[in-house]
Amino acid sequence: MINEVRNAVLAFLNKNNYGYITPQDFNLYAKQAQLDVFEDMFYEYNYQINKENARQSGTGYADIKKGIEEVIDIFSQEVILTSSPQTLSTGNYTNLYSLPADYYLINRINYRPKIVIQTGLTVPPAPPPPVNFRVELNPAQNTQGVSPGDFIINISSLLGGNTQAYAYVMSKLSNQVLSISKDFFQGPGIEAYSIYSNQYVVDIERIHQNRLARLLSSNLTAPSFDFPVYVVNGNTINIYPVTTTQITQQINTFAGSVQNYGPLVTCQYIRYPQDPKWTFSLISGGEPVFDQSQVDYQDFELPKDSYADLIIRILQYAGVSIREIDVANYATTEIQTNNQEEA
Amino acid sequence: MAIPNQTSTSQWTQADKSYISQYTYYENDGVVPTNANWGSYQYVSLRDIVNNFMLIYNGNHSIINNEERYKVIFHAKRGIQELNYDAFKEIKVLEMTVDSALRFVLPSDYVNWVRISLYKDGWLRPLTENIQVGSALAYLKDNDNNILFDEEGKALSPEYSNLDIDRIKGSKKSIYLNEGSQFNNEEGYYWEGRWFFDYAIGARYGLNTETANSNPTFTIDKRNGVINFNSTMSGEKCILEYVSDGMENGNESEIMVNKLFEDYIYAYLKFAILNSKQGAQEYLVSRTRKEKTALLRNAKIRISNIHPGRLLMNLRGRDKWIK
């Protein structure tokens, strides 16, 4: 979509043959425009909810809120949060967990306290897929306590920094073999895994910093194993009560060192969109030629219905840049008109 | 007994997490204590109450939204405490032997007593409360009648006041009841298992009906957390029936509500939250107040177990001749 947007922007600007903007400038404006549209979605979403509450919205094709939710969910991610520092000496633990670097909004943080199988070892089945979508348990363990829907993590991959090294158990193929929702192996060789029950997933509630001290000393509402809370400090969170963050995994990794791993804390969040990048390979007749095979190519992540919005906003920035007041005014008026129509 | 291999191709099973297999129910999967799940189906846990409330009653299209979970937990616990005081009819019972200081230390989760009995010779004898003062704090004084203080300025107290000593030693008079005795209804002293009486000189007027009982009497010292008995209770077994607040000594996984009160708890939560919310319309507060009051009434009737079988039992008693 990015090339179409760029062509449209150039067509608008280039009427008098002086409105050309370079690819570098376009990429800057495109990034800013995408962020604008992205952030506006959340305000629009809230507005639509208020309309629903006032019984002023429809269902089915008239369900505007649903459409916005679908767009926001494009940016939804679920990752395993790792304790910080990740490598701890035996017996130590921390209630400090690192948040993902690209988060825009933390939607929920959970933990799964119930371990079904702890630190089993397995070898990835030979490729090709879908053979990899299964885990062969080591002989000492069996699938008796495992239920479809349970959460399985690849500890080896997780310790390697892959916070999405998880899958769901889909079915039990035998007493030793599980079918899982995706291939989460990192390569040949022995890998460690653990399985957590999905029947008991606890929400960790975000609380404001100024409530923390009172909450911790409260007789009725102190954070507990069943009702834990967290506060945000920069790009990390502190989970309370501290006892919920005690070590539940001690992983004897293959190099012989022991690494501890706390309870399985997962986070579902909305990430920022990737920076769009219009890439080109060569210049022909003074014009760069679009090439999406470049490694740093990045299309807009917003869906096609944002096409017009993106063009108008890029025009607004470009109009200001080239001091073309008509373009800037046109873009501003269009945005206001759109807002009124949506209202 | 082994659990059958539950190989399944269904994707999710956690929807049934409140339901356990019969093996788990009867045998707790072979884990001690094996009776841990007996009767559990009558109850809904605090965890489920809070989870259900946040899911169903708190949200964008509900009359309650943007409410923090810890506030819901607070109101839920307060509601459960109130139910435990009178509506649940869940009486806890504790048996302890009364020590030589004639004290019975109140249980750690004690809130109020229902009945206190002496268990002796295979009989349970309900005791009466003696509302007359039976225990007191005393201060030490010097010869000039000045109170003595320690270096921190606190008044010094003896271990027992004279009132306590009289009660413990039995040197405090009490009424002797024994219709077959000439000393029936006489004031006397109970000392080391025997009664002693003053010479009957002069006249006695009236009878103190509060203490006129052949069984021991007791006084509850709430502040000090003990039940004080009179001297006849030393070494005897005391059965205390009491109510708690249902907080299970802070173990949240054990806090439960009878299912008959489940709807009431949700209604109570709605009311309690709206009642303390700024800007909540008064008609909503009023509606939820009526709802929770009606549901409490219904739940109390239900848990009273008034059904034809019970009425029949009572009605049959009308033909019994009272001699």
XYZ file of C-alpha atoms in Angstrom:
666
model
C 0.000 0.000 0.000
C 2.902 2.363 0.662
C 3.725 2.805 -3.024
C 0.122 3.640 -3.832
C 0.048 6.175 -1.055
C 3.287 7.752 -2.240
C 2.050 7.957 -5.831
C -1.155 9.591 -4.712
C 0.691 12.096 -2.516
C 3.053 13.016 -5.342
C 0.144 13.383 -7.726
C -1.543 15.817 -5.344
C 1.597 17.810 -4.694
C 3.149 17.819 -8.124
C 0.514 19.867 -9.880
C 2.881 22.732 -10.590
C 5.951 20.509 -10.853
C 7.539 21.910 -7.736
C 5.917 19.719 -5.147
C 8.301 16.803 -5.208
C 9.294 15.252 -1.881
C 12.244 12.932 -1.490
C 11.859 9.309 -0.315
C 13.525 10.244 2.970
C 11.015 13.026 3.598
C 8.152 10.807 2.520
C 9.215 8.117 4.992
C 9.332 10.659 7.797
C 5.872 12.003 6.973
C 4.534 8.471 6.480
C 5.736 7.438 9.935
C 4.168 10.486 11.521
C 0.925 10.025 9.597
C 0.653 6.366 10.547
C 1.166 7.213 14.222
C -1.499 9.920 14.004
C -4.035 7.545 12.488
C -3.045 4.810 14.943
C -3.527 7.012 18.008
C -6.748 8.486 16.683
C -8.180 4.985 16.545
C -8.194 4.735 20.330
C -10.036 8.018 20.727
C -12.459 6.925 18.041
C -12.925 3.614 19.817
C -13.780 5.362 23.058
C -16.154 7.658 21.223
C -17.936 4.690 19.670
C -18.297 3.011 23.065
C -19.890 6.151 24.452
C -22.284 6.146 21.521
C -23.125 2.516 22.196
C -23.786 3.279 25.828
C -26.113 6.061 24.708
C -27.838 3.498 22.443
C -26.864 5.441 19.326
C -25.060 2.745 17.390
C -26.146 -0.214 15.372
C -25.191 -3.832 15.009
C -24.001 -5.933 12.110
C -22.561 -3.754 9.331
C -23.330 -0.671 11.418
C -21.092 -1.891 14.218
C -18.304 0.663 13.892
C -16.731 -0.324 17.191
C -16.180 -3.860 16.026
C -14.282 -2.639 12.961
C -12.021 -0.467 15.095
C -11.374 -3.354 17.465
C -10.312 -5.504 14.559
C -7.824 -2.880 13.424
C -6.404 -2.423 16.913
C -6.067 -6.184 17.276
C -3.712 -6.194 14.297
C -1.180 -4.768 16.732
C -1.957 -7.170 19.571
C 0.898 -9.343 20.804
C 1.232 -11.867 23.602
C 4.672 -12.430 25.038
C 6.228 -14.084 28.050
C 7.675 -11.543 30.442
C 11.083 -12.435 31.761
C 12.306 -11.482 35.176
C 14.957 -8.884 35.248
C 17.814 -9.702 35.605
C 17.043 -12.873 33.701
C 19.917 -14.915 35.023
C 19.785 -15.288 38.766
C 21.903 -17.192 41.195
C 20.262 -20.201 42.766
C 17.600 -19.331 45.289
C 17.360 -15.691 44.332
C 14.333 -14.211 42.727
C 12.951 -10.861 41.800
C 9.502 -9.384 41.374
C 10.807 -7.169 38.606
C 9.749 -8.031 35.049
C 10.737 -6.291 31.830
C 8.031 -4.960 29.542
C 8.353 -5.264 25.768
C 10.246 -2.360 24.237
C 7.597 -1.626 21.575
C 4.478 -1.503 23.718
C 1.937 1.258 23.252
C -0.652 -0.052 25.690
C -0.494 -2.938 28.172
C -3.883 -4.582 27.986
C -3.487 -7.445 30.451
C -0.851 -9.282 32.427
C -1.509 -12.814 33.631
C 0.324 -15.555 35.312
C -0.170 -19.275 35.331
C 0.701 -20.682 38.733
C -0.125 -24.305 38.057
C 2.656 -26.316 36.453
C 1.656 -29.603 34.877
C 5.097 -30.728 33.704
C 8.224 -28.955 34.878
C 11.361 -28.815 32.813
C 11.023 -31.808 30.565
C 13.598 -32.425 27.887
C 12.784 -33.267 24.309
C 14.294 -33.361 20.865
C 12.464 -31.594 18.047
C 10.973 -34.052 15.594
C 12.574 -34.156 12.207
C 11.213 -31.642 9.708
C 9.327 -30.937 7.561
C 6.186 -29.540 9.222
C 3.646 -30.405 10.415
C 5.770 -32.955 12.261
C 7.243 -30.101 14.299
C 3.802 -29.289 15.658
C 4.225 -31.969 18.269
C 6.221 -32.620 21.408
C 7.473 -36.012 22.439
C 7.698 -36.076 26.211
C 10.746 -37.575 27.827
C 10.193 -41.145 29.066
C 9.876 -40.166 32.728
C 6.762 -38.125 31.985
C 3.407 -38.746 30.388
C 0.464 -36.770 29.163
C -1.923 -37.891 31.911
C -2.169 -34.521 33.679
C -2.080 -32.479 30.490
C -5.276 -31.024 29.035
C -5.927 -29.563 25.603
C -5.503 -25.810 25.883
C -2.580 -25.999 28.297
C 0.274 -23.595 27.735
C 3.625 -25.068 26.739
C 6.798 -23.015 26.702
C 10.159 -23.754 25.164
C 12.531 -22.819 27.952
C 15.638 -23.163 25.828
C 14.277 -20.757 23.274
C 12.988 -18.426 25.990
C 16.391 -18.231 27.627
C 17.741 -17.424 24.176
C 15.599 -14.287 24.219
C 12.555 -15.441 22.272
C 9.630 -14.227 24.361
C 7.128 -15.839 22.009
C 8.499 -19.354 22.521
C 5.143 -20.757 23.548
C 2.322 -22.787 22.063
C -0.947 -24.339 23.156
C -1.532 -28.035 23.587
C -4.088 -29.024 20.972
C -4.563 -32.692 21.717
C -2.950 -35.734 23.253
C -1.836 -38.033 20.490
C -0.648 -40.718 22.907
C 0.685 -41.072 26.436
C 3.983 -39.602 25.278
C 3.116 -37.301 22.387
C 1.315 -33.972 22.348
C 0.081 -32.024 19.381
C 0.797 -28.294 19.761
C -0.501 -25.183 18.018
C 2.736 -24.083 16.373
C 6.332 -25.037 15.818
C 8.243 -23.449 18.663
C 11.525 -25.334 18.390
C 14.662 -23.382 17.727
C 16.679 -26.102 16.068
C 18.097 -29.585 16.332
C 19.301 -30.821 19.688
C 17.801 -31.239 23.134
C 15.429 -28.494 24.238
C 13.697 -27.976 27.571
C 9.980 -27.339 27.914
C 7.415 -26.829 30.663
C 3.651 -27.122 30.538
C 1.344 -24.836 32.516
C -2.314 -25.451 33.146
C -4.643 -23.167 31.279
C -7.465 -23.913 33.693
C -6.141 -21.468 36.212
C -4.927 -18.198 34.746
C -4.725 -15.288 37.156
C -5.111 -11.658 36.135
C -2.492 -9.352 37.589
C -4.140 -5.997 38.118
C -2.420 -2.732 37.421
C -2.642 -0.279 40.278
C -1.510 3.282 40.613
C 1.709 3.933 42.479
C -0.031 6.056 45.096
C -2.246 3.108 46.050
C 0.555 0.616 46.531
C 1.562 1.315 50.125
C -2.018 1.390 51.374
C -2.891 -1.740 49.446
C 0.081 -3.666 50.802
C -0.896 -2.802 54.372
C -4.614 -3.421 53.912
C -6.194 -6.289 55.837
C -8.874 -7.029 53.271
C -7.374 -6.056 49.942
C -3.667 -6.797 50.245
C -2.364 -8.406 47.032
C -2.460 -12.164 47.247
C -1.718 -15.296 45.311
C -5.238 -15.173 43.852
C -5.365 -11.427 43.346
C -1.890 -10.096 42.545
C -1.167 -6.552 41.401
C 1.605 -4.714 39.589
C 2.938 -1.210 39.306
C 4.859 0.154 36.361
C 8.317 1.635 36.792
C 9.716 2.809 33.483
C 9.902 -0.193 31.217
C 9.589 -2.710 34.046
C 6.837 -3.813 36.353
C 6.915 -4.881 39.994
C 4.534 -7.682 40.871
C 3.034 -8.022 44.355
C 2.856 -9.963 46.573
C 6.470 -10.880 46.214
C 5.701 -14.514 47.086
C 3.906 -14.977 43.782
C 7.178 -14.322 42.002
C 9.201 -16.984 43.768
C 11.225 -19.281 41.639
C 9.213 -22.092 40.203
C 11.760 -23.271 37.683
C 15.364 -24.175 38.090
C 16.713 -24.998 34.730
C 19.857 -27.003 34.465
C 20.959 -25.733 31.121
C 23.208 -27.647 28.865
C 26.334 -25.736 29.731
C 25.964 -27.029 33.266
C 24.916 -23.738 34.798
C 21.715 -23.423 36.759
C 19.300 -20.719 35.804
C 16.202 -19.821 37.686
C 12.980 -18.886 36.112
C 10.020 -17.402 37.904
C 6.343 -18.186 37.425
C 5.034 -17.862 33.925
C 4.002 -14.245 33.519
C 2.538 -13.334 30.162
C 1.558 -9.984 28.781
C -0.896 -9.090 26.046
C -0.247 -5.642 24.693
C -0.779 -3.342 21.754
C 2.487 -2.521 20.075
C 3.402 0.531 18.048
C 3.168 0.039 14.299
C 6.432 -0.564 12.492
C 7.944 2.501 10.844
C 6.906 2.473 7.194
C 9.699 2.617 4.666
C 9.336 3.204 0.968
C 12.442 1.599 -0.546
C 13.935 1.981 -3.997
C 16.729 0.296 -5.920
C 17.802 2.609 -8.700
C 17.052 5.980 -10.143
C 15.618 6.038 -13.606
C 15.099 9.367 -15.402
C 15.672 11.234 -12.157
C 13.002 9.190 -10.366
C 13.698 6.473 -7.805
C 12.067 3.155 -8.715
C 10.112 1.399 -5.998
C 11.647 -1.909 -4.847
C 9.910 -3.823 -2.105
C 12.510 -6.573 -2.108
C 14.886 -4.434 -0.073
C 15.520 -5.836 3.408
C 14.424 -2.651 5.149
C 11.179 -2.374 3.202
C 8.180 -1.876 5.445
C 4.632 -1.306 4.300
C 2.004 0.525 6.312
C 0.507 -1.827 8.856
C -2.845 -0.118 8.913
C -5.574 -1.654 6.768
C -6.704 -0.287 3.426
C -9.509 1.780 4.880
C -6.829 4.063 6.289
C -5.590 4.820 2.783
C -7.314 8.193 2.466
C -6.433 9.181 6.018
C -2.768 8.465 5.431
C -2.683 10.471 2.206
C -4.382 13.470 3.769
C -2.090 13.492 6.761
C 1.046 13.109 4.677
C -0.221 15.935 2.494
C -0.686 18.062 5.564
C 2.925 17.570 6.633
C 4.206 17.918 3.078
C 2.156 21.055 2.506
C 3.671 22.658 5.562
C 7.104 21.512 4.458
C 6.982 22.970 0.984
C 5.047 26.002 2.236
C 2.059 25.228 0.044
C -0.680 26.688 2.146
C -3.465 25.363 -0.103
C -2.340 21.784 0.408
C -2.052 22.169 4.178
C -5.452 23.867 4.375
C -7.065 21.230 2.175
C -5.678 18.427 4.335
C -6.760 20.093 7.552
C -10.280 20.675 6.207
C -10.531 17.068 5.042
C -9.537 15.764 8.469
C -12.140 17.972 10.138
C -14.816 16.865 7.670
C -13.956 13.225 8.294
C -14.219 13.716 12.023
C -17.641 15.327 11.671
C -18.882 12.519 9.449
C -17.742 9.890 11.893
C -19.416 11.726 14.729
C -7.627 -46.085 41.360
C -6.183 -44.465 38.290
C -7.782 -41.665 36.364
C -8.769 -42.877 32.907
C -6.695 -41.457 30.122
C -8.738 -38.499 28.994
C -7.448 -38.188 25.483
C -9.501 -35.559 23.796
C -9.418 -33.661 20.569
C -11.517 -30.794 21.885
C -9.580 -27.573 21.951
C -10.509 -26.077 25.304
C -11.622 -27.642 28.514
C -11.189 -24.894 31.073
C -14.830 -23.861 30.814
C -15.565 -26.713 33.184
C -12.975 -25.798 35.760
C -15.591 -25.462 38.512
C -16.578 -29.046 38.056
C -14.407 -31.834 39.331
C -14.494 -35.526 38.646
C -16.166 -37.779 41.187
C -12.816 -39.362 41.945
C -11.437 -35.928 42.803
C -14.536 -35.203 44.859
C -14.528 -38.378 46.922
C -10.819 -39.154 47.102
C -9.112 -35.812 46.314
C -7.121 -37.684 43.668
C -5.576 -39.769 46.419
C -3.960 -36.729 48.026
C -4.228 -36.336 51.804
C -6.577 -35.016 53.164
C -8.832 -37.101 50.970
C -11.968 -35.393 52.299
C -10.900 -31.926 51.131
C -13.610 -31.683 48.466
C -16.537 -33.146 50.351
C -19.517 -30.805 50.193
C -17.574 -28.310 48.091
C -20.322 -28.109 45.479
C -22.500 -26.120 47.875
C -20.108 -23.219 47.721
C -18.753 -20.693 45.300
C -15.298 -19.332 46.011
C -14.276 -15.704 46.426
C -12.054 -16.118 43.391
C -15.025 -17.134 41.250
C -17.222 -14.383 42.662
C -14.701 -11.671 41.846
C -13.889 -13.168 38.474
C -17.547 -13.517 37.505
C -18.380 -10.036 38.704
C -15.530 -8.423 36.781
C -16.528 -10.371 33.691
C -20.300 -9.956 33.765
C -21.158 -6.825 35.727
C -18.163 -4.587 35.078
C -17.606 -3.291 31.576
C -18.319 -0.794 28.863
C -21.997 -1.582 28.601
C -22.702 -2.256 32.253
C -23.889 0.089 34.951
C -20.476 -0.374 36.542
C -17.332 0.205 34.561
C -13.698 1.071 35.127
C -13.857 -0.300 38.643
C -10.595 -1.604 40.072
C -10.573 -5.229 41.076
C -9.253 -4.525 44.563
C -12.369 -2.491 45.295
C -14.550 -5.376 44.158
C -12.529 -7.695 46.421
C -13.027 -5.327 49.341
C -16.787 -5.124 48.923
C -17.058 -8.868 48.291
C -15.216 -9.639 51.519
C -17.288 -7.161 53.468
C -20.450 -8.705 52.099
C -19.252 -12.187 53.021
C -18.364 -11.015 56.523
C -21.831 -9.611 57.045
C -23.435 -12.818 55.773
C -21.334 -14.856 58.164
C -22.545 -12.887 61.161
C -26.168 -13.914 60.864
C -27.423 -15.162 57.520
C -25.245 -18.182 56.823
C -26.054 -20.120 59.984
C -22.590 -21.609 59.770
C -21.639 -22.198 63.362
C -18.123 -23.217 64.256
C -17.593 -25.400 67.287
C -14.468 -25.639 69.412
C -13.849 -27.891 72.421
C -11.177 -26.928 74.937
C -10.431 -27.727 78.549
C -10.706 -24.768 80.889
C -7.366 -24.093 82.556
C -6.686 -23.509 86.247
C -7.017 -19.755 85.756
C -10.607 -20.527 84.690
C -10.030 -19.041 81.269
C -10.978 -20.201 77.821
C -8.994 -18.311 75.197
C -11.228 -17.266 72.318
C -10.447 -18.903 68.950
C -8.332 -16.905 66.509
C -11.269 -16.380 64.138
C -13.848 -15.626 66.860
C -16.279 -12.788 66.241
C -19.268 -13.603 68.443
C -20.551 -16.502 70.508
C -23.726 -18.462 69.985
C -23.710 -20.934 72.871
C -21.270 -22.110 75.485
C -21.724 -25.517 77.041
C -20.127 -27.718 79.640
C -19.466 -31.213 78.363
C -19.546 -33.565 81.332
C -20.531 -37.182 81.880
C -21.590 -37.475 78.229
C -24.053 -34.585 78.566
C -23.910 -31.198 76.956
C -25.060 -28.606 79.487
C -25.680 -25.122 78.049
C -24.262 -22.475 80.366
C -25.732 -19.103 81.180
C -23.845 -15.874 80.886
C -23.234 -14.036 84.089
C -23.548 -10.392 83.211
C -22.266 -9.403 86.631
C -18.685 -8.323 86.551
C -16.394 -11.273 87.212
C -13.021 -9.916 86.209
C -11.285 -6.599 86.647
C -8.019 -4.820 86.155
C -6.287 -3.630 89.315
C -3.445 -1.212 90.051
C -0.759 -1.635 92.656
C -0.649 1.063 95.337
C 1.779 2.004 98.045
C 0.952 2.509 101.694
C -0.129 6.066 101.024
C -2.633 4.822 98.476
C -0.670 6.202 95.512
C -0.660 4.204 92.265
C 2.741 2.711 91.417
C 4.242 3.289 87.956
C 7.100 1.723 86.017
C 9.884 3.739 84.339
C 7.737 4.229 81.233
C 4.925 5.795 83.221
C 2.593 2.828 83.020
C 0.603 1.901 86.096
C 1.665 -1.407 87.631
C -0.953 -4.141 87.845
C -1.040 -7.399 89.793
C -1.578 -10.601 87.833
C -5.093 -10.908 89.238
C -7.451 -8.434 90.821
C -9.197 -9.399 94.080
C -12.347 -9.952 92.067
C -10.499 -12.436 89.872
C -8.922 -14.146 92.852
C -12.305 -14.587 94.516
C -13.730 -16.016 91.306
C -10.808 -18.380 90.743
C -10.641 -19.537 94.340
C -14.370 -19.820 94.622
C -14.432 -17.462 97.589
C -17.107 -15.470 95.838
C -20.597 -16.435 96.868
C -22.945 -18.055 94.403
C -26.357 -19.687 94.534
C -26.540 -23.413 95.282
C -29.312 -25.232 93.479
C -30.319 -28.699 94.595
C -33.957 -29.398 95.275
C -33.117 -32.374 97.442
C -30.947 -30.306 99.739
C -31.892 -28.086 102.606
C -29.469 -25.526 101.194
C -31.352 -25.278 97.909
C -31.318 -21.639 96.696
C -28.899 -20.678 99.459
C -25.822 -18.551 98.769
C -22.680 -20.473 99.410
C -19.018 -20.948 98.554
C -17.741 -23.633 96.240
C -14.302 -24.696 97.354
C -12.302 -27.620 96.038
C -15.384 -29.571 94.968
C -17.409 -28.901 98.144
C -20.036 -26.321 99.060
C -19.876 -24.256 102.213
C -22.682 -22.126 103.623
C -22.912 -19.373 106.161
C -25.175 -19.822 109.114
C -28.667 -18.829 108.143
C -29.026 -15.707 110.211
C -31.539 -13.076 109.298
C -33.691 -13.084 106.215
C -32.880 -13.440 102.540
C -34.913 -11.609 100.005
C -35.329 -12.644 96.418
C -33.225 -14.758 94.220
C -30.706 -13.608 91.625
C -32.131 -15.500 88.691
C -29.175 -14.636 86.483
C -26.862 -16.811 88.467
C -29.392 -19.231 89.901
C -28.180 -22.256 88.012
C -26.432 -25.367 89.202
C -24.104 -25.203 86.189
C -21.128 -22.869 86.096
C -21.579 -19.397 84.660
C -19.283 -17.404 82.441
C -18.409 -13.879 81.469
C -16.830 -12.943 78.177
C -13.917 -10.536 78.376
C -13.837 -9.426 74.749
C -10.962 -7.028 75.094
C -8.651 -9.614 76.617
C -9.947 -12.361 74.355
C -10.976 -14.831 77.063
C -14.075 -16.376 78.568
C -13.915 -16.301 82.357
C -15.711 -19.030 84.284
C -16.465 -19.451 87.910
C -14.453 -21.864 89.981
C -16.548 -24.969 89.311
C -15.361 -25.025 85.725
C -11.697 -25.711 86.371
C -10.447 -28.653 84.312
C -13.808 -29.166 82.662
C -14.399 -29.456 78.954
C -16.038 -26.439 77.416
C -17.759 -26.451 74.037
C -17.864 -23.067 72.366
C -20.229 -22.511 69.451
C -19.354 -19.289 67.689
C -19.539 -17.382 64.446
C -16.594 -16.138 62.472
C -16.394 -13.621 59.640
C -15.624 -16.241 56.994
C -12.221 -14.798 56.165
C -10.540 -18.128 56.964
C -7.541 -16.518 58.636
C -6.611 -14.705 55.463
C -6.480 -17.786 53.258
C -8.390 -16.408 50.285
C -8.630 -19.719 48.496
C -10.850 -20.974 51.331
C -13.230 -18.008 51.433
C -16.552 -19.232 50.104
C -20.218 -18.376 49.897
C -23.103 -20.780 49.832
C -24.554 -20.871 46.322
C -27.937 -19.814 47.665
C -26.313 -16.428 48.348
C -24.414 -16.107 45.078
C -26.922 -13.823 43.383
C -27.166 -11.738 46.526
C -23.413 -11.194 46.596
C -23.429 -9.895 43.023
C -26.358 -7.608 43.855
C -24.598 -6.441 47.012
C -21.438 -5.677 45.027
C -23.391 -3.625 42.526
C -25.067 -1.677 45.265
C -21.920 -1.147 47.344
C -19.936 0.102 44.356
C -22.650 2.382 42.988
C -23.422 3.686 46.454
C -19.866 4.941 46.817
C -19.431 6.141 43.256
C -19.447 9.797 42.488
C -22.060 10.757 39.913
C -24.026 7.507 40.036
C -27.691 8.239 39.441
C -29.807 7.867 42.548
C -32.339 5.657 40.765
C -29.561 3.158 40.066
C -28.478 3.174 43.681
C -32.074 2.744 44.763
C -32.710 -0.058 42.274
C -29.656 -2.014 43.366
C -30.508 -1.469 47.030
C -33.949 -2.992 46.509
C -32.476 -5.824 44.475
C -29.951 -6.832 47.095
C -32.470 -6.554 49.928
C -34.954 -8.767 48.092
C -32.292 -11.313 47.204
C -31.054 -11.448 50.781
C -34.575 -12.124 51.978
C -35.011 -14.896 49.414
C -31.671 -16.466 50.267
C -32.439 -16.409 54.003
C -35.753 -18.156 53.388
C -34.065 -20.728 51.199
C -31.309 -21.492 53.645
C -33.852 -21.807 56.449
C -34.938 -25.019 54.734
C -38.614 -24.527 55.426
C -40.172 -27.413 53.545
C -43.167 -29.717 54.106
C -41.076 -32.458 55.676
C -39.865 -30.140 58.406
C -43.285 -28.639 59.022
C -44.669 -32.138 59.331
C -42.113 -32.964 61.995
C -43.199 -29.926 64.000
C -46.900 -30.557 63.505
C -46.559 -34.114 64.735
C -45.312 -32.700 68.004
C -48.700 -31.064 68.705
C -50.195 -34.390 69.810
C -47.512 -34.976 72.388
C -48.866 -34.774 75.932
C -46.969 -32.355 78.050
C -46.894 -33.677 81.569
